[in-house]
Structures are given as structure tokens and as C-alpha cells.
Amino acid sequence: MKTAVITAEYNPFHKGHRWQLEQVRAAGASHVAVVMSPDFTQRGTPAIFPKRLRAQAALQNGADLVLELPTPWAVSGAERFARGGVELLKKTGL
């Protein structure tokens, strides 16, 4: 069993994101977890679509699990954004 993890905003979810999920599966991932920003993005602006719609799109297009990146990490710069995703996933045991 291989689990892949993606840290993303999906703001909005589009065909490129679907392609990414497909490629992760094609590379051998049996499970895909996504750590996604909440209702605010990395730039601190409100997301185009609510987090629930973006999470639903991810689940309908190949993700098995979507976790919410806490807002303090989500609105930070790229390094903290990524680190927040890694820290959250480490705590899940994945």
C-alpha cells in the first residue's frame, strides 16, 4: 500500500488538478490524501469557492481523504504552507 500526499489549495479545482491526481495514481499510489487550505488562501485572500465544495471536487476526482490545513499555516508563505501540510500529515500517522 502506497499513500501519496498532496498539499493544495484547489482554488478553484480544475482539470490540471484532476490530471495531478490521476498521475499520482498512475505512479502507483493506492491511496491519496490531500491537505487543503480552508476558506482562505496562501495569500490571505478568501478562496473562490467554499472549502467543502473544493474538498468534494477533490474526492470526486481521485482523492481518498481531504484534511483541512489550519488557517495560520494556510495563509503563510510557501515554506510554512508546505510545512503545515507535512506536520498535519505526520500527526495522522500517514
mmCIF file with all atom_site columns, C-alpha atoms in Angstrom:
data_model
loop_
_atom_site.group_PDB
_atom_site.id
_atom_site.type_symbol
_atom_site.label_atom_id
_atom_site.label_alt_id
_atom_site.label_comp_id
_atom_site.label_asym_id
_atom_site.label_entity_id
_atom_site.label_seq_id
_atom_site.pdbx_PDB_ins_code
_atom_site.Cartn_x
_atom_site.Cartn_y
_atom_site.Cartn_z
_atom_site.occupancy
_atom_site.B_iso_or_equiv
_atom_site.pdbx_formal_charge
_atom_site.auth_seq_id
_atom_site.auth_comp_id
_atom_site.auth_asym_id
_atom_site.auth_atom_id
_atom_site.pdbx_PDB_model_num
ATOM 1  C CA . MET A 1 1  ? 0.000   0.000  0.000   1.00 0.00 ? 1  MET A CA 1
ATOM 2  C CA . LYS A 1 2  ? 1.404   3.360  -1.074  1.00 0.00 ? 2  LYS A CA 1
ATOM 3  C CA . THR A 1 3  ? -0.161  6.557  0.179   1.00 0.00 ? 3  THR A CA 1
ATOM 4  C CA . ALA A 1 4  ? 0.562   9.805  -1.629  1.00 0.00 ? 4  ALA A CA 1
ATOM 5  C CA . VAL A 1 5  ? 0.002   13.173 -0.015  1.00 0.00 ? 5  VAL A CA 1
ATOM 6  C CA . ILE A 1 6  ? -0.726  16.433 -1.806  1.00 0.00 ? 6  ILE A CA 1
ATOM 7  C CA . THR A 1 7  ? -0.788  19.839 -0.129  1.00 0.00 ? 7  THR A CA 1
ATOM 8  C CA . ALA A 1 8  ? -3.011  22.143 -2.163  1.00 0.00 ? 8  ALA A CA 1
ATOM 9  C CA . GLU A 1 9  ? -5.465  24.997 -2.299  1.00 0.00 ? 9  GLU A CA 1
ATOM 10 C CA . TYR A 1 10 ? -7.618  23.824 -5.224  1.00 0.00 ? 10 TYR A CA 1
ATOM 11 C CA . ASN A 1 11 ? -8.741  27.417 -5.639  1.00 0.00 ? 11 ASN A CA 1
ATOM 12 C CA . PRO A 1 12 ? -10.632 26.528 -7.737  1.00 0.00 ? 12 PRO A CA 1
ATOM 13 C CA . PHE A 1 13 ? -10.309 22.834 -8.515  1.00 0.00 ? 13 PHE A CA 1
ATOM 14 C CA . HIS A 1 14 ? -9.646  22.431 -12.259 1.00 0.00 ? 14 HIS A CA 1
ATOM 15 C CA . LYS A 1 15 ? -8.634  19.891 -14.928 1.00 0.00 ? 15 LYS A CA 1
ATOM 16 C CA . GLY A 1 16 ? -4.961  20.240 -14.038 1.00 0.00 ? 16 GLY A CA 1
ATOM 17 C CA . HIS A 1 17 ? -5.710  19.167 -10.503 1.00 0.00 ? 17 HIS A CA 1
ATOM 18 C CA . ARG A 1 18 ? -7.658  16.165 -11.776 1.00 0.00 ? 18 ARG A CA 1
ATOM 19 C CA . TRP A 1 19 ? -4.674  15.297 -14.014 1.00 0.00 ? 19 TRP A CA 1
ATOM 20 C CA . GLN A 1 20 ? -2.353  15.557 -10.998 1.00 0.00 ? 20 GLN A CA 1
ATOM 21 C CA . LEU A 1 21 ? -4.486  13.110 -9.015  1.00 0.00 ? 21 LEU A CA 1
ATOM 22 C CA . GLU A 1 22 ? -4.607  10.731 -11.997 1.00 0.00 ? 22 GLU A CA 1
ATOM 23 C CA . GLN A 1 23 ? -0.816  10.871 -12.358 1.00 0.00 ? 23 GLN A CA 1
ATOM 24 C CA . VAL A 1 24 ? -0.293  10.157 -8.671  1.00 0.00 ? 24 VAL A CA 1
ATOM 25 C CA . ARG A 1 25 ? -2.476  7.053  -9.034  1.00 0.00 ? 25 ARG A CA 1
ATOM 26 C CA . ALA A 1 26 ? -0.673  6.054  -12.241 1.00 0.00 ? 26 ALA A CA 1
ATOM 27 C CA . ALA A 1 27 ? 2.638   6.310  -10.374 1.00 0.00 ? 27 ALA A CA 1
ATOM 28 C CA . GLY A 1 28 ? 1.442   3.600  -8.002  1.00 0.00 ? 28 GLY A CA 1
ATOM 29 C CA . ALA A 1 29 ? -0.381  5.308  -5.155  1.00 0.00 ? 29 ALA A CA 1
ATOM 30 C CA . SER A 1 30 ? -3.155  3.131  -3.798  1.00 0.00 ? 30 SER A CA 1
ATOM 31 C CA . HIS A 1 31 ? -4.412  5.967  -1.586  1.00 0.00 ? 31 HIS A CA 1
ATOM 32 C CA . VAL A 1 32 ? -4.281  9.745  -1.980  1.00 0.00 ? 32 VAL A CA 1
ATOM 33 C CA . ALA A 1 33 ? -4.609  12.170 0.917   1.00 0.00 ? 33 ALA A CA 1
ATOM 34 C CA . VAL A 1 34 ? -4.931  15.898 0.322   1.00 0.00 ? 34 VAL A CA 1
ATOM 35 C CA . VAL A 1 35 ? -4.161  18.610 2.849   1.00 0.00 ? 35 VAL A CA 1
ATOM 36 C CA . MET A 1 36 ? -6.159  21.579 1.599   1.00 0.00 ? 36 MET A CA 1
ATOM 37 C CA . SER A 1 37 ? -6.361  25.211 2.602   1.00 0.00 ? 37 SER A CA 1
ATOM 38 C CA . PRO A 1 38 ? -9.555  26.331 4.336   1.00 0.00 ? 38 PRO A CA 1
ATOM 39 C CA . ASP A 1 39 ? -11.660 29.297 3.247   1.00 0.00 ? 39 ASP A CA 1
ATOM 40 C CA . PHE A 1 40 ? -8.559  31.499 2.989   1.00 0.00 ? 40 PHE A CA 1
ATOM 41 C CA . THR A 1 41 ? -5.641  31.025 0.636   1.00 0.00 ? 41 THR A CA 1
ATOM 42 C CA . GLN A 1 42 ? -1.884  31.269 0.938   1.00 0.00 ? 42 GLN A CA 1
ATOM 43 C CA . ARG A 1 43 ? -2.104  34.942 0.004   1.00 0.00 ? 43 ARG A CA 1
ATOM 44 C CA . GLY A 1 44 ? -4.589  35.565 2.822   1.00 0.00 ? 44 GLY A CA 1
ATOM 45 C CA . THR A 1 45 ? -7.477  36.209 0.450   1.00 0.00 ? 45 THR A CA 1
ATOM 46 C CA . PRO A 1 46 ? -10.820 34.414 0.570   1.00 0.00 ? 46 PRO A CA 1
ATOM 47 C CA . ALA A 1 47 ? -10.996 31.296 -1.587  1.00 0.00 ? 47 ALA A CA 1
ATOM 48 C CA . ILE A 1 48 ? -13.113 31.464 -4.738  1.00 0.00 ? 48 ILE A CA 1
ATOM 49 C CA . PHE A 1 49 ? -15.259 28.509 -3.630  1.00 0.00 ? 49 PHE A CA 1
ATOM 50 C CA . PRO A 1 50 ? -16.031 27.281 -0.103  1.00 0.00 ? 50 PRO A CA 1
ATOM 51 C CA . LYS A 1 51 ? -13.733 24.607 1.289   1.00 0.00 ? 51 LYS A CA 1
ATOM 52 C CA . ARG A 1 52 ? -16.486 21.984 1.259   1.00 0.00 ? 52 ARG A CA 1
ATOM 53 C CA . LEU A 1 53 ? -17.043 22.354 -2.489  1.00 0.00 ? 53 LEU A CA 1
ATOM 54 C CA . ARG A 1 54 ? -13.307 22.192 -3.181  1.00 0.00 ? 54 ARG A CA 1
ATOM 55 C CA . ALA A 1 55 ? -12.962 19.129 -0.943  1.00 0.00 ? 55 ALA A CA 1
ATOM 56 C CA . GLN A 1 56 ? -15.907 17.467 -2.661  1.00 0.00 ? 56 GLN A CA 1
ATOM 57 C CA . ALA A 1 57 ? -14.301 18.100 -6.067  1.00 0.00 ? 57 ALA A CA 1
ATOM 58 C CA . ALA A 1 58 ? -11.050 16.525 -4.856  1.00 0.00 ? 58 ALA A CA 1
ATOM 59 C CA . LEU A 1 59 ? -12.890 13.466 -3.528  1.00 0.00 ? 59 LEU A CA 1
ATOM 60 C CA . GLN A 1 60 ? -14.895 13.073 -6.734  1.00 0.00 ? 60 GLN A CA 1
ATOM 61 C CA . ASN A 1 61 ? -11.703 13.227 -8.797  1.00 0.00 ? 61 ASN A CA 1
ATOM 62 C CA . GLY A 1 62 ? -9.477  10.718 -7.052  1.00 0.00 ? 62 GLY A CA 1
ATOM 63 C CA . ALA A 1 63 ? -8.614  11.829 -3.526  1.00 0.00 ? 63 ALA A CA 1
ATOM 64 C CA . ASP A 1 64 ? -9.490  9.407  -0.735  1.00 0.00 ? 64 ASP A CA 1
ATOM 65 C CA . LEU A 1 65 ? -9.101  11.812 2.162   1.00 0.00 ? 65 LEU A CA 1
ATOM 66 C CA . VAL A 1 66 ? -9.130  15.606 2.431   1.00 0.00 ? 66 VAL A CA 1
ATOM 67 C CA . LEU A 1 67 ? -7.842  17.263 5.588   1.00 0.00 ? 67 LEU A CA 1
ATOM 68 C CA . GLU A 1 68 ? -8.088  20.972 6.326   1.00 0.00 ? 68 GLU A CA 1
ATOM 69 C CA . LEU A 1 69 ? -4.829  22.850 6.720   1.00 0.00 ? 69 LEU A CA 1
ATOM 70 C CA . PRO A 1 70 ? -5.236  25.131 9.743   1.00 0.00 ? 70 PRO A CA 1
ATOM 71 C CA . THR A 1 71 ? -5.631  28.784 8.774   1.00 0.00 ? 71 THR A CA 1
ATOM 72 C CA . PRO A 1 72 ? -2.369  30.056 10.361  1.00 0.00 ? 72 PRO A CA 1
ATOM 73 C CA . TRP A 1 73 ? -0.413  27.680 8.114   1.00 0.00 ? 73 TRP A CA 1
ATOM 74 C CA . ALA A 1 74 ? -2.647  28.200 5.096   1.00 0.00 ? 74 ALA A CA 1
ATOM 75 C CA . VAL A 1 75 ? -2.229  31.976 4.927   1.00 0.00 ? 75 VAL A CA 1
ATOM 76 C CA . SER A 1 76 ? 1.549   31.826 5.395   1.00 0.00 ? 76 SER A CA 1
ATOM 77 C CA . GLY A 1 77 ? 4.302   31.868 2.811   1.00 0.00 ? 77 GLY A CA 1
ATOM 78 C CA . ALA A 1 78 ? 5.124   28.803 0.737   1.00 0.00 ? 78 ALA A CA 1
ATOM 79 C CA . GLU A 1 79 ? 7.567   27.277 3.213   1.00 0.00 ? 79 GLU A CA 1
ATOM 80 C CA . ARG A 1 80 ? 5.181   27.451 6.185   1.00 0.00 ? 80 ARG A CA 1
ATOM 81 C CA . PHE A 1 81 ? 2.260   26.380 3.968   1.00 0.00 ? 81 PHE A CA 1
ATOM 82 C CA . ALA A 1 82 ? 4.161   23.236 2.973   1.00 0.00 ? 82 ALA A CA 1
ATOM 83 C CA . ARG A 1 83 ? 5.499   22.634 6.470   1.00 0.00 ? 83 ARG A CA 1
ATOM 84 C CA . GLY A 1 84 ? 1.971   22.870 7.880   1.00 0.00 ? 84 GLY A CA 1
ATOM 85 C CA . GLY A 1 85 ? 0.828   20.159 5.478   1.00 0.00 ? 85 GLY A CA 1
ATOM 86 C CA . VAL A 1 86 ? 3.718   17.894 6.417   1.00 0.00 ? 86 VAL A CA 1
ATOM 87 C CA . GLU A 1 87 ? 3.208   18.439 10.155  1.00 0.00 ? 87 GLU A CA 1
ATOM 88 C CA . LEU A 1 88 ? -0.516  17.738 9.913   1.00 0.00 ? 88 LEU A CA 1
ATOM 89 C CA . LEU A 1 89 ? 0.068   14.512 7.977   1.00 0.00 ? 89 LEU A CA 1
ATOM 90 C CA . LYS A 1 90 ? 2.771   13.360 10.367  1.00 0.00 ? 90 LYS A CA 1
ATOM 91 C CA . LYS A 1 91 ? 0.237   13.611 13.193  1.00 0.00 ? 91 LYS A CA 1
ATOM 92 C CA . THR A 1 92 ? -2.161  11.318 11.312  1.00 0.00 ? 92 THR A CA 1
ATOM 93 C CA . GLY A 1 93 ? 0.422   8.566  11.033  1.00 0.00 ? 93 GLY A CA 1
ATOM 94 C CA . LEU A 1 94 ? 0.339   8.558  7.248   1.00 0.00 ? 94 LEU A CA 1
#
